[in-house]
Every structure is written in structure tokens, then in C-alpha cells.
Short mmCIF file of N, CA and C in Angstrom, two decimals:
data_model
loop_
_atom_site.label_atom_id
_atom_site.label_comp_id
_atom_site.label_asym_id
_atom_site.label_seq_id
_atom_site.Cartn_x
_atom_site.Cartn_y
_atom_site.Cartn_z
N MET A 225 87.35 218.89 146.28
CA MET A 225 86.93 218.04 145.44
C MET A 225 88.19 216.60 145.67
N SER A 226 87.51 215.29 144.94
CA SER A 226 88.76 214.29 145.12
C SER A 226 88.20 214.37 143.58
N LEU A 227 89.38 212.95 143.72
CA LEU A 227 90.30 212.81 142.70
C LEU A 227 89.04 211.67 141.49
N VAL A 228 88.38 210.94 142.77
CA VAL A 228 86.97 210.38 142.86
C VAL A 228 85.92 210.82 141.51
N THR A 229 85.60 211.82 142.25
CA THR A 229 84.41 213.00 141.82
C THR A 229 84.92 213.78 140.15
N LEU A 230 85.52 213.37 139.88
CA LEU A 230 86.83 214.19 139.37
C LEU A 230 86.84 213.26 137.66
N LEU A 231 86.88 211.47 138.12
CA LEU A 231 87.22 210.93 137.20
C LEU A 231 85.92 210.56 136.36
N PRO A 232 84.78 210.87 136.78
CA PRO A 232 82.50 210.55 134.88
C PRO A 232 83.53 210.96 134.47
N PHE A 233 83.76 212.72 134.95
CA PHE A 233 83.86 213.80 134.24
C PHE A 233 84.71 213.86 133.14
N ILE A 234 86.54 213.42 133.89
CA ILE A 234 87.38 213.29 132.87
C ILE A 234 87.32 212.19 131.73
N VAL A 235 86.50 210.90 131.57
CA VAL A 235 86.26 210.17 131.24
C VAL A 235 85.00 210.67 130.25
N LEU A 236 83.70 211.17 130.76
CA LEU A 236 83.18 211.63 129.17
C LEU A 236 84.10 212.40 129.02
N ILE A 237 84.48 213.60 129.17
CA ILE A 237 85.09 214.68 127.96
C ILE A 237 85.94 214.05 126.84
N GLY A 238 86.65 212.81 127.42
CA GLY A 238 88.50 212.23 126.73
C GLY A 238 87.34 211.59 125.10
N ALA A 239 85.96 210.84 126.06
CA ALA A 239 85.34 210.19 125.28
C ALA A 239 84.72 211.00 124.03
N MET A 240 84.34 211.78 124.50
CA MET A 240 83.85 213.27 123.31
C MET A 240 84.58 213.10 122.42
N PHE A 241 85.65 213.42 122.58
CA PHE A 241 87.03 214.24 122.40
C PHE A 241 87.54 213.30 121.25
N LEU A 242 87.29 211.51 121.54
CA LEU A 242 87.67 210.50 120.41
C LEU A 242 86.93 210.15 119.86
N MET A 243 85.77 210.50 119.44
CA MET A 243 83.95 210.34 118.91
C MET A 243 84.20 211.90 117.32
N THR A 244 85.42 212.34 118.51
CA THR A 244 84.61 213.67 117.18
C THR A 244 86.28 213.77 116.15
N ARG A 245 87.52 213.51 116.72
CA ARG A 245 88.08 213.36 116.27
C ARG A 245 87.84 212.38 115.38
N SER A 246 87.51 211.12 115.12
CA SER A 246 87.10 210.05 114.37
C SER A 246 86.91 210.81 113.47
N ALA A 247 85.61 211.08 113.85
CA ALA A 247 84.51 212.09 112.60
C ALA A 247 84.78 212.69 111.91
N LYS A 248 85.73 213.98 112.41
CA LYS A 248 87.06 214.46 111.95
C LYS A 248 87.69 213.73 110.56
N LYS A 249 87.96 212.79 110.70
CA LYS A 249 88.77 212.84 109.85
C LYS A 249 87.83 211.75 108.98
N LYS A 250 87.49 211.01 108.99
CA LYS A 250 85.70 210.68 108.25
C LYS A 250 85.95 211.55 107.05
N GLN A 251 85.76 212.93 107.87
CA GLN A 251 84.93 213.92 106.65
C GLN A 251 86.19 214.07 105.73
N GLN A 252 87.54 214.18 106.17
CA GLN A 252 88.59 214.43 105.48
C GLN A 252 88.62 213.65 104.72
N GLN A 253 88.87 212.74 104.69
CA GLN A 253 89.06 211.20 103.80
C GLN A 253 87.83 211.70 103.29
N ALA A 254 86.58 211.79 102.96
CA ALA A 254 85.89 211.60 101.47
C ALA A 254 85.45 212.73 100.99
N ALA A 255 86.75 213.94 101.72
CA ALA A 255 86.41 215.47 100.66
C ALA A 255 87.78 215.26 100.23
N GLN A 256 88.39 214.69 100.75
CA GLN A 256 90.56 214.47 99.83
C GLN A 256 89.93 213.14 98.35
N MET A 257 88.63 212.49 98.48
CA MET A 257 88.32 211.11 97.71
C MET A 257 87.57 211.94 96.49
N ARG A 258 86.61 212.95 96.99
CA ARG A 258 85.66 214.20 96.11
C ARG A 258 87.12 214.74 95.36
N ASN A 259 87.68 215.67 95.93
CA ASN A 259 88.90 215.99 95.48
C ASN A 259 89.53 215.93 94.40
N GLU A 260 89.75 214.11 94.40
CA GLU A 260 90.61 213.76 93.28
C GLU A 260 89.96 212.84 92.30
N MET A 261 88.58 213.35 92.23
CA MET A 261 87.94 212.75 91.55
C MET A 261 87.70 213.33 89.53
N GLN A 262 87.76 212.26 88.50
CA GLN A 262 88.22 212.13 87.24
C GLN A 262 87.34 212.42 87.04
N PRO A 263 87.27 213.04 85.66
CA PRO A 263 85.70 212.52 84.63
C PRO A 263 86.47 211.19 83.57
N GLY A 264 85.36 210.81 83.58
CA GLY A 264 85.69 209.29 83.84
C GLY A 264 85.09 208.13 84.46
N SER A 265 85.41 208.72 85.98
CA SER A 265 85.92 207.73 87.08
C SER A 265 84.15 207.74 87.14
N GLY A 266 83.22 206.49 87.14
CA GLY A 266 82.58 206.36 87.89
C GLY A 266 82.13 206.20 89.59
N ILE A 267 80.99 206.57 89.93
CA ILE A 267 80.40 207.37 91.55
C ILE A 267 78.87 207.33 91.78
N ARG A 268 79.00 206.60 92.98
CA ARG A 268 78.03 206.40 93.65
C ARG A 268 77.31 207.25 93.70
N THR A 269 75.91 208.27 94.45
CA THR A 269 75.59 209.45 95.09
C THR A 269 74.95 208.74 95.99
N ILE A 270 75.38 210.37 97.18
CA ILE A 270 74.18 209.65 98.60
C ILE A 270 72.81 208.79 98.19
N GLY A 271 72.19 209.22 97.04
CA GLY A 271 70.74 208.56 96.74
C GLY A 271 70.76 207.49 96.36
N GLY A 272 71.80 206.97 95.44
CA GLY A 272 72.40 205.42 95.52
C GLY A 272 72.67 205.45 93.55
N MET A 273 72.72 205.95 93.22
CA MET A 273 71.78 206.34 91.42
C MET A 273 73.72 206.12 91.22
N TYR A 274 74.61 205.27 90.16
CA TYR A 274 75.91 205.05 89.37
C TYR A 274 75.54 205.39 88.25
N ALA A 275 76.22 206.08 88.39
CA ALA A 275 76.78 207.55 86.34
C ALA A 275 78.22 207.61 85.76
N THR A 276 79.08 207.89 86.01
CA THR A 276 80.15 209.18 85.51
C THR A 276 80.25 209.77 85.41
N VAL A 277 81.86 210.50 85.39
CA VAL A 277 81.00 211.76 85.86
C VAL A 277 82.10 212.45 84.57
N LYS A 278 81.76 213.74 83.96
CA LYS A 278 81.92 213.88 82.95
C LYS A 278 83.02 215.57 83.20
N GLU A 279 82.22 216.37 84.17
CA GLU A 279 83.18 217.30 84.03
C GLU A 279 83.02 217.93 86.06
N VAL A 280 84.14 218.05 86.32
CA VAL A 280 84.28 218.56 87.59
C VAL A 280 84.77 219.65 87.95
N ASN A 281 83.82 220.32 88.84
CA ASN A 281 84.47 222.10 88.59
C ASN A 281 84.24 222.31 90.18
N GLU A 282 84.23 223.51 91.19
CA GLU A 282 85.29 223.54 91.87
C GLU A 282 84.07 223.26 93.62
N ASP A 283 82.31 223.70 93.19
CA ASP A 283 81.67 223.24 94.20
C ASP A 283 80.37 221.68 93.71
N THR A 284 80.52 220.94 92.22
CA THR A 284 79.52 220.46 91.13
C THR A 284 80.42 219.50 90.39
N VAL A 285 79.68 218.48 90.00
CA VAL A 285 79.98 217.62 89.33
C VAL A 285 79.17 217.34 88.08
N LEU A 286 79.16 217.39 87.14
CA LEU A 286 78.46 216.76 86.40
C LEU A 286 78.36 215.26 85.39
N VAL A 287 77.32 214.97 85.85
CA VAL A 287 77.77 212.91 85.62
C VAL A 287 76.51 212.92 83.99
N ASP A 288 77.03 212.16 83.87
CA ASP A 288 76.25 210.72 82.10
C ASP A 288 76.26 210.33 82.83
N ALA A 289 74.78 209.80 83.51
CA ALA A 289 73.31 209.22 83.94
C ALA A 289 73.10 208.07 83.13
N GLY A 290 73.32 207.90 81.82
CA GLY A 290 72.41 207.40 80.25
C GLY A 290 72.63 208.33 79.34
N PRO A 291 72.84 207.49 77.81
CA PRO A 291 72.59 207.85 76.79
C PRO A 291 71.77 209.28 77.16
N GLY A 292 72.48 210.74 76.58
CA GLY A 292 70.89 211.58 76.65
C GLY A 292 70.89 212.38 78.44
N VAL A 293 71.33 211.76 80.15
CA VAL A 293 71.09 212.42 80.98
C VAL A 293 71.89 212.79 81.50
N GLU A 294 72.76 214.56 81.43
CA GLU A 294 73.74 214.50 81.96
C GLU A 294 72.83 215.75 83.45
N LEU A 295 73.31 215.26 84.58
CA LEU A 295 73.09 215.58 85.63
C LEU A 295 74.18 216.35 86.39
N VAL A 296 73.93 218.24 87.35
CA VAL A 296 74.48 218.50 88.37
C VAL A 296 74.34 218.28 89.38
N PHE A 297 75.55 217.34 89.83
CA PHE A 297 75.13 217.70 91.53
C PHE A 297 75.87 218.00 92.31
N ALA A 298 75.69 218.45 93.76
CA ALA A 298 77.18 219.21 94.06
C ALA A 298 78.15 217.79 94.72
N LYS A 299 79.18 218.25 94.51
CA LYS A 299 80.11 217.42 95.31
C LYS A 299 80.08 216.55 96.41
N ASN A 300 78.88 217.79 97.53
CA ASN A 300 78.64 216.50 98.25
C ASN A 300 78.14 215.55 98.94
N ALA A 301 77.36 215.80 96.93
CA ALA A 301 76.54 214.37 97.44
C ALA A 301 76.98 212.98 97.16
N ILE A 302 78.48 213.19 96.45
CA ILE A 302 79.02 212.21 96.00
C ILE A 302 79.00 211.69 96.98
N GLY A 303 78.73 210.35 97.05
CA GLY A 303 79.06 208.75 98.43
C GLY A 303 80.32 208.32 98.28
N ALA A 304 80.87 207.55 96.86
CA ALA A 304 81.98 206.81 96.68
C ALA A 304 82.15 206.90 95.39
N VAL A 305 83.47 207.06 95.71
CA VAL A 305 84.19 207.07 93.82
C VAL A 305 84.70 205.53 93.45
N LEU A 306 84.20 204.91 92.45
CA LEU A 306 84.49 204.08 92.39
C LEU A 306 85.06 203.57 91.62
N SER A 307 86.19 201.62 91.60
CA SER A 307 87.00 201.39 90.85
C SER A 307 86.33 201.01 89.38
N ASP A 308 87.29 201.52 88.85
CA ASP A 308 86.16 200.78 87.29
C ASP A 308 85.89 199.44 87.57
N ASP A 309 86.41 197.99 87.88
CA ASP A 309 85.69 196.94 87.37
C ASP A 309 84.55 196.84 89.55
N GLU A 310 84.86 197.50 89.50
CA GLU A 310 83.46 197.93 90.93
C GLU A 310 81.96 198.07 89.93
N TYR A 311 82.91 199.01 89.03
CA TYR A 311 81.44 200.01 88.51
C TYR A 311 81.38 199.60 86.75
N ASN A 312 81.74 198.41 87.23
CA ASN A 312 81.93 198.12 85.57
C ASN A 312 80.58 196.51 85.53
N ARG A 313 81.56 196.32 87.50
CA ARG A 313 80.15 194.83 87.77
C ARG A 313 79.04 195.45 88.43
N ILE A 314 78.71 196.41 88.52
CA ILE A 314 77.48 196.92 89.44
C ILE A 314 75.85 197.55 88.54
N VAL A 315 77.12 197.83 87.37
CA VAL A 315 76.32 199.07 86.66
C VAL A 315 75.91 197.71 85.74
N HIS A 316 77.41 197.40 84.93
CA HIS A 316 76.88 196.95 83.90
C HIS A 316 76.59 194.82 83.55
N GLY A 317 77.22 195.06 84.44
CA GLY A 317 77.38 193.29 84.85
C GLY A 317 78.33 192.65 84.61
N VAL A 318 79.80 193.27 84.12
CA VAL A 318 80.41 192.33 83.68
C VAL A 318 81.20 192.02 85.10
N GLU A 319 81.80 191.11 84.50
CA GLU A 319 83.02 190.50 85.89
C GLU A 319 83.45 190.26 85.08
N HIS A 320 84.63 190.57 86.06
CA HIS A 320 86.71 189.58 85.27
C HIS A 320 86.80 188.85 86.49
N ASP A 321 86.89 187.19 85.86
CA ASP A 321 86.72 186.49 86.59
C ASP A 321 88.41 185.55 85.71
N LEU A 322 88.99 185.68 86.84
CA LEU A 322 90.32 184.66 86.66
C LEU A 322 89.34 182.97 86.39
N LYS A 323 88.83 182.35 87.40
CA LYS A 323 88.60 181.12 87.27
C LYS A 323 87.42 180.31 85.34
N SER A 324 87.74 179.10 85.30
CA SER A 324 87.84 178.69 84.71
C SER A 324 85.77 178.45 84.65
N ASP A 325 85.64 178.65 83.43
CA ASP A 325 83.81 178.48 82.35
C ASP A 325 83.50 177.36 83.20
N SER A 326 84.53 176.69 84.32
CA SER A 326 84.32 175.19 83.66
C SER A 326 83.45 174.81 85.23
N ASP A 327 83.91 175.53 86.24
CA ASP A 327 84.11 175.65 87.40
C ASP A 327 82.83 176.10 87.97
N VAL A 328 81.77 176.68 86.13
CA VAL A 328 80.47 177.34 86.57
C VAL A 328 79.18 176.66 87.19
N VAL A 329 79.00 176.64 88.91
CA VAL A 329 77.27 175.91 88.91
C VAL A 329 76.64 176.41 87.78
N PRO A 330 75.83 175.77 87.39
CA PRO A 330 74.80 176.00 86.34
C PRO A 330 73.53 176.57 87.02
N ASP A 331 72.67 177.46 86.99
CA ASP A 331 71.25 178.04 87.51
C ASP A 331 70.02 176.86 87.31
N ASP A 332 70.34 175.59 86.17
CA ASP A 332 69.20 174.93 86.90
C ASP A 332 69.35 173.97 86.54
N ALA A 333 68.88 172.85 86.57
CA ALA A 333 69.04 171.49 86.84
C ALA A 333 68.55 170.79 85.07
N SER A 334 68.43 171.34 84.94
CA SER A 334 68.64 170.57 82.87
C SER A 334 69.81 170.09 82.83
N SER A 335 71.00 170.46 83.22
CA SER A 335 72.73 170.75 82.75
C SER A 335 72.57 169.46 83.53
N LEU A 336 72.54 169.28 84.34
CA LEU A 336 72.91 168.53 85.14
C LEU A 336 71.90 166.74 84.57
N THR A 337 71.51 166.61 84.39
CA THR A 337 69.95 165.74 83.81
C THR A 337 70.37 165.24 82.14
N GLU A 338 71.68 166.18 81.70
CA GLU A 338 71.81 165.18 80.16
C GLU A 338 72.76 164.59 80.05
N SER A 339 72.71 163.40 78.98
CA SER A 339 73.78 162.59 79.14
C SER A 339 74.83 162.53 78.00
N ASP A 340 75.88 162.06 77.91
CA ASP A 340 76.96 161.78 76.93
C ASP A 340 77.08 161.43 75.67
N GLU A 341 75.80 160.12 76.42
CA GLU A 341 75.60 158.91 75.12
C GLU A 341 74.20 159.87 74.35
N THR A 342 75.22 158.83 72.94
CA THR A 342 74.40 159.51 71.58
C THR A 342 73.04 157.92 71.71
N ASP A 343 73.09 157.46 72.23
CA ASP A 343 72.36 156.54 71.82
C ASP A 343 71.99 156.17 72.81
N GLY A 344 69.58 156.21 72.49
CA GLY A 344 68.90 156.78 72.60
C GLY A 344 68.63 155.56 73.74
N ALA A 345 68.67 154.40 73.61
CA ALA A 345 68.30 152.97 74.07
C ALA A 345 68.30 153.28 75.81
N ALA A 346 69.57 153.21 75.94
CA ALA A 346 70.47 154.14 77.42
C ALA A 346 69.23 154.63 78.41
N ALA A 347 69.36 156.17 77.04
CA ALA A 347 67.97 157.04 77.73
C ALA A 347 66.66 156.31 78.06
N ASP A 348 66.38 155.37 77.20
CA ASP A 348 65.13 154.95 77.30
C ASP A 348 64.74 153.97 78.76
N ALA A 349 66.26 152.82 78.55
CA ALA A 349 65.97 151.93 79.71
C ALA A 349 65.84 153.27 81.10
N ALA A 350 66.85 153.76 80.88
CA ALA A 350 67.06 154.84 81.99
C ALA A 350 65.28 155.40 82.50
N ALA A 351 64.79 155.86 81.49
CA ALA A 351 63.25 156.39 81.67
C ALA A 351 62.34 155.24 82.03
N SER A 352 62.23 153.96 81.94
CA SER A 352 61.09 153.12 82.06
C SER A 352 61.51 152.40 83.27
N ASP A 353 62.57 152.71 83.96
CA ASP A 353 62.89 152.60 85.73
C ASP A 353 62.34 153.37 86.71
N ASP A 354 62.47 154.64 86.03
CA ASP A 354 61.85 155.53 87.05
C ASP A 354 60.52 155.51 87.44
N LYS A 355 60.27 155.14 88.72
CA LYS A 355 59.28 154.38 89.26
C LYS A 355 58.44 155.88 90.21
N PRO A 356 57.27 155.89 90.49
CA PRO A 356 57.28 156.86 91.36
C PRO A 356 58.35 156.73 93.11
N VAL A 357 57.93 157.85 93.72
CA VAL A 357 58.83 157.67 95.16
C VAL A 357 57.19 158.19 95.79
N ASP A 358 57.28 156.32 96.76
CA ASP A 358 56.08 156.28 97.99
C ASP A 358 57.25 156.85 98.94
N LEU A 359 56.22 157.72 99.26
CA LEU A 359 56.43 159.25 100.40
C LEU A 359 55.99 158.79 102.05
N GLY A 360 55.18 158.16 102.50
CA GLY A 360 54.25 157.32 102.96
C GLY A 360 53.14 157.86 103.27
N LYS A 361 53.17 158.62 102.31
CA LYS A 361 51.51 159.37 102.27
C LYS A 361 50.80 159.02 101.37
N LYS A 362 49.03 158.43 101.84
CA LYS A 362 48.44 159.01 100.06
C LYS A 362 47.73 159.13 100.55
N ASP A 363 46.87 159.99 99.50
CA ASP A 363 45.80 161.08 99.29
C ASP A 363 45.03 159.87 99.80
N THR A 364 44.72 159.22 98.43
CA THR A 364 43.46 157.85 98.87
C THR A 364 43.41 157.30 99.02
N VAL A 365 42.15 155.83 99.83
CA VAL A 365 42.19 154.86 100.57
C VAL A 365 42.65 154.14 100.06
N GLU A 366 43.16 153.43 99.80
CA GLU A 366 43.59 151.51 99.77
C GLU A 366 42.68 150.54 100.17
N GLU A 367 41.69 149.76 99.30
CA GLU A 367 40.74 148.67 99.48
C GLU A 367 41.56 147.95 100.96
N PRO A 368 42.10 146.60 101.39
CA PRO A 368 42.58 145.64 102.00
C PRO A 368 42.04 144.83 100.32
N ALA A 369 43.36 143.78 100.14
CA ALA A 369 43.48 143.34 99.27
C ALA A 369 42.84 142.02 99.47
N ASP A 370 42.52 142.09 101.01
CA ASP A 370 41.39 140.14 101.80
C ASP A 370 40.13 140.90 101.79
N VAL A 371 39.32 142.48 101.21
CA VAL A 371 38.47 142.25 101.16
C VAL A 371 37.32 142.10 99.90
N PRO A 372 36.36 141.78 100.08
CA PRO A 372 36.31 140.99 98.35
C PRO A 372 35.35 142.14 97.90
N ALA A 373 35.07 142.21 96.42
CA ALA A 373 34.80 143.14 95.49
C ALA A 373 33.02 143.34 95.51
N THR A 374 32.59 141.78 95.29
CA THR A 374 31.07 142.44 95.10
C THR A 374 30.59 142.53 96.16
N ILE A 375 29.66 142.58 96.55
CA ILE A 375 28.26 142.55 97.37
C ILE A 375 27.49 141.27 97.91
N GLU A 376 27.99 140.45 96.50
CA GLU A 376 27.74 138.73 97.53
C GLU A 376 28.19 138.46 97.47
N ALA A 377 29.32 137.99 96.94
CA ALA A 377 30.92 138.42 97.80
C ALA A 377 31.06 138.05 99.14
N ALA A 378 30.70 139.69 99.65
CA ALA A 378 30.33 140.08 101.23
C ALA A 378 29.93 138.90 101.76
N GLU A 379 28.88 139.23 101.80
CA GLU A 379 27.43 137.95 102.08
C GLU A 379 28.05 137.42 102.22
N ALA A 380 28.56 135.70 101.18
CA ALA A 380 29.15 135.22 101.15
C ALA A 380 29.91 134.96 102.13
N LYS A 381 31.13 135.73 102.55
CA LYS A 381 31.82 135.74 103.62
C LYS A 381 31.61 135.18 104.80
N THR A 382 30.47 136.95 104.79
CA THR A 382 29.49 136.91 106.76
C THR A 382 29.38 135.34 106.76
N ASP A 383 28.58 134.99 106.25
CA ASP A 383 27.66 133.06 106.13
C ASP A 383 28.66 132.95 107.00
N GLU A 384 29.99 132.54 106.21
CA GLU A 384 31.18 131.10 106.30
C GLU A 384 31.01 131.65 107.63
N GLU A 385 31.89 133.00 108.41
CA GLU A 385 32.15 133.74 109.70
C GLU A 385 31.58 133.28 111.18
N PRO A 386 31.98 132.20 111.81
CA PRO A 386 31.25 132.33 112.92
C PRO A 386 30.50 133.46 113.93
N LYS A 387 29.74 134.10 113.35
CA LYS A 387 29.10 135.18 114.43
C LYS A 387 29.67 135.62 115.98
N LYS A 388 30.57 137.09 116.21
CA LYS A 388 31.05 137.10 117.55
C LYS A 388 30.29 137.48 118.19
N THR A 389 30.34 137.11 119.71
CA THR A 389 29.05 138.10 120.68
C THR A 389 30.33 138.62 121.11
N ASP A 390 29.57 140.01 122.28
CA ASP A 390 30.64 140.51 123.14
C ASP A 390 30.81 140.07 124.60
N GLY A 391 30.42 138.27 124.53
CA GLY A 391 30.80 138.11 125.58
C GLY A 391 29.44 137.52 127.14
N ASP A 392 28.52 137.48 126.80
CA ASP A 392 27.52 138.30 127.74
C ASP A 392 26.50 136.36 126.61
N SER A 393 27.08 135.46 126.30
CA SER A 393 26.19 134.98 126.03
C SER A 393 26.08 133.34 126.87
N GLY A 394 24.77 132.35 126.32
CA GLY A 394 24.26 131.29 127.73
C GLY A 394 25.42 130.75 128.19
N ALA A 395 26.81 130.37 127.34
CA ALA A 395 27.20 129.89 127.77
C ALA A 395 27.97 130.13 128.76
N LYS A 396 27.88 129.44 129.74
CA LYS A 396 29.06 129.89 130.88
C LYS A 396 30.19 128.67 131.75
#
């Protein structure tokens, strides 16, 4: 057998070795994370439930999932140990912002239309300037201005106008 024939097998065995090595390394990190868990830590289970650790045993963890709700989980069922800030942000909605409150964008547009002026005359003048915006599409058909409003006026107008023909008249 030549080296060219063995090369694909060598590459395949090397790839398998590297994949199992990285998976084993991830498993060791997860086991270390679970062993370093302490009471009071916020956790997320592999099922997606968030809780606080009350007690850590050799193979199990007692967690507090709410007022009066204590659950026992296997250590392998703990997906992640969360930092206090991350746990409070996810579970309680508490956000530790270093930014000032003035940079916050409002959830609705009502605060954008409020004016700081106290006199109502300026607000009334601005409201009277509001006209409906014509977007070019009409729902109803408007009659042209040169169309007479009554039937008698329409008949009078037709009498005044010369009759149009299709061009086959006797005048050649």
C-alpha cells in the first residue's frame, strides 16, 4: 500500500480524534461549572426553567423555583449557572444601566408630540393648520367642476354645443 492510499484514512482518524477531544473538553467544563455551584446562585435547567439554588448535594440540586416551590434536580439537568446580573435581568427584568434616563427612547409616540409651552394658543394654531394629507388615491369619484349640477343645465349645455359626427357626413 502506498502513502496516497493511506492518506484519506489518516485524515479521517485525525478528524475523529479532534472532534472527540473538543466534546470531551466541553463535558469537563460543564462538570466543573456544576461542581462550583453554590447556594444562592441563579441557574437555568436544560429544560429552560430559571431557579435559585438552595442546596447542593453529590448528585442532586435542591432549587427554589418560586414562593413555596422547591424542586430536586439531577446535577446533569443544570444547563448553566448564571451571574447575578444576568439572572436578575432575565427573571426579574432588572436592568443595571449605566446610561442616563434621558437617552431612553419612549415606547409610544405620545411623548414626542407633547409641547413644553404652557399657552394653549400655540397648540390650537398648530392643530388648525393640520390638513388631511392627499396621498393621490381617492376612494370616491369626484365630479369635474365644469359638469352642470342639474339636468336642465345639462340639457341647455348640450343644445349650445355643436353636434359631433363620426366623419361620414354629406359634406365632402
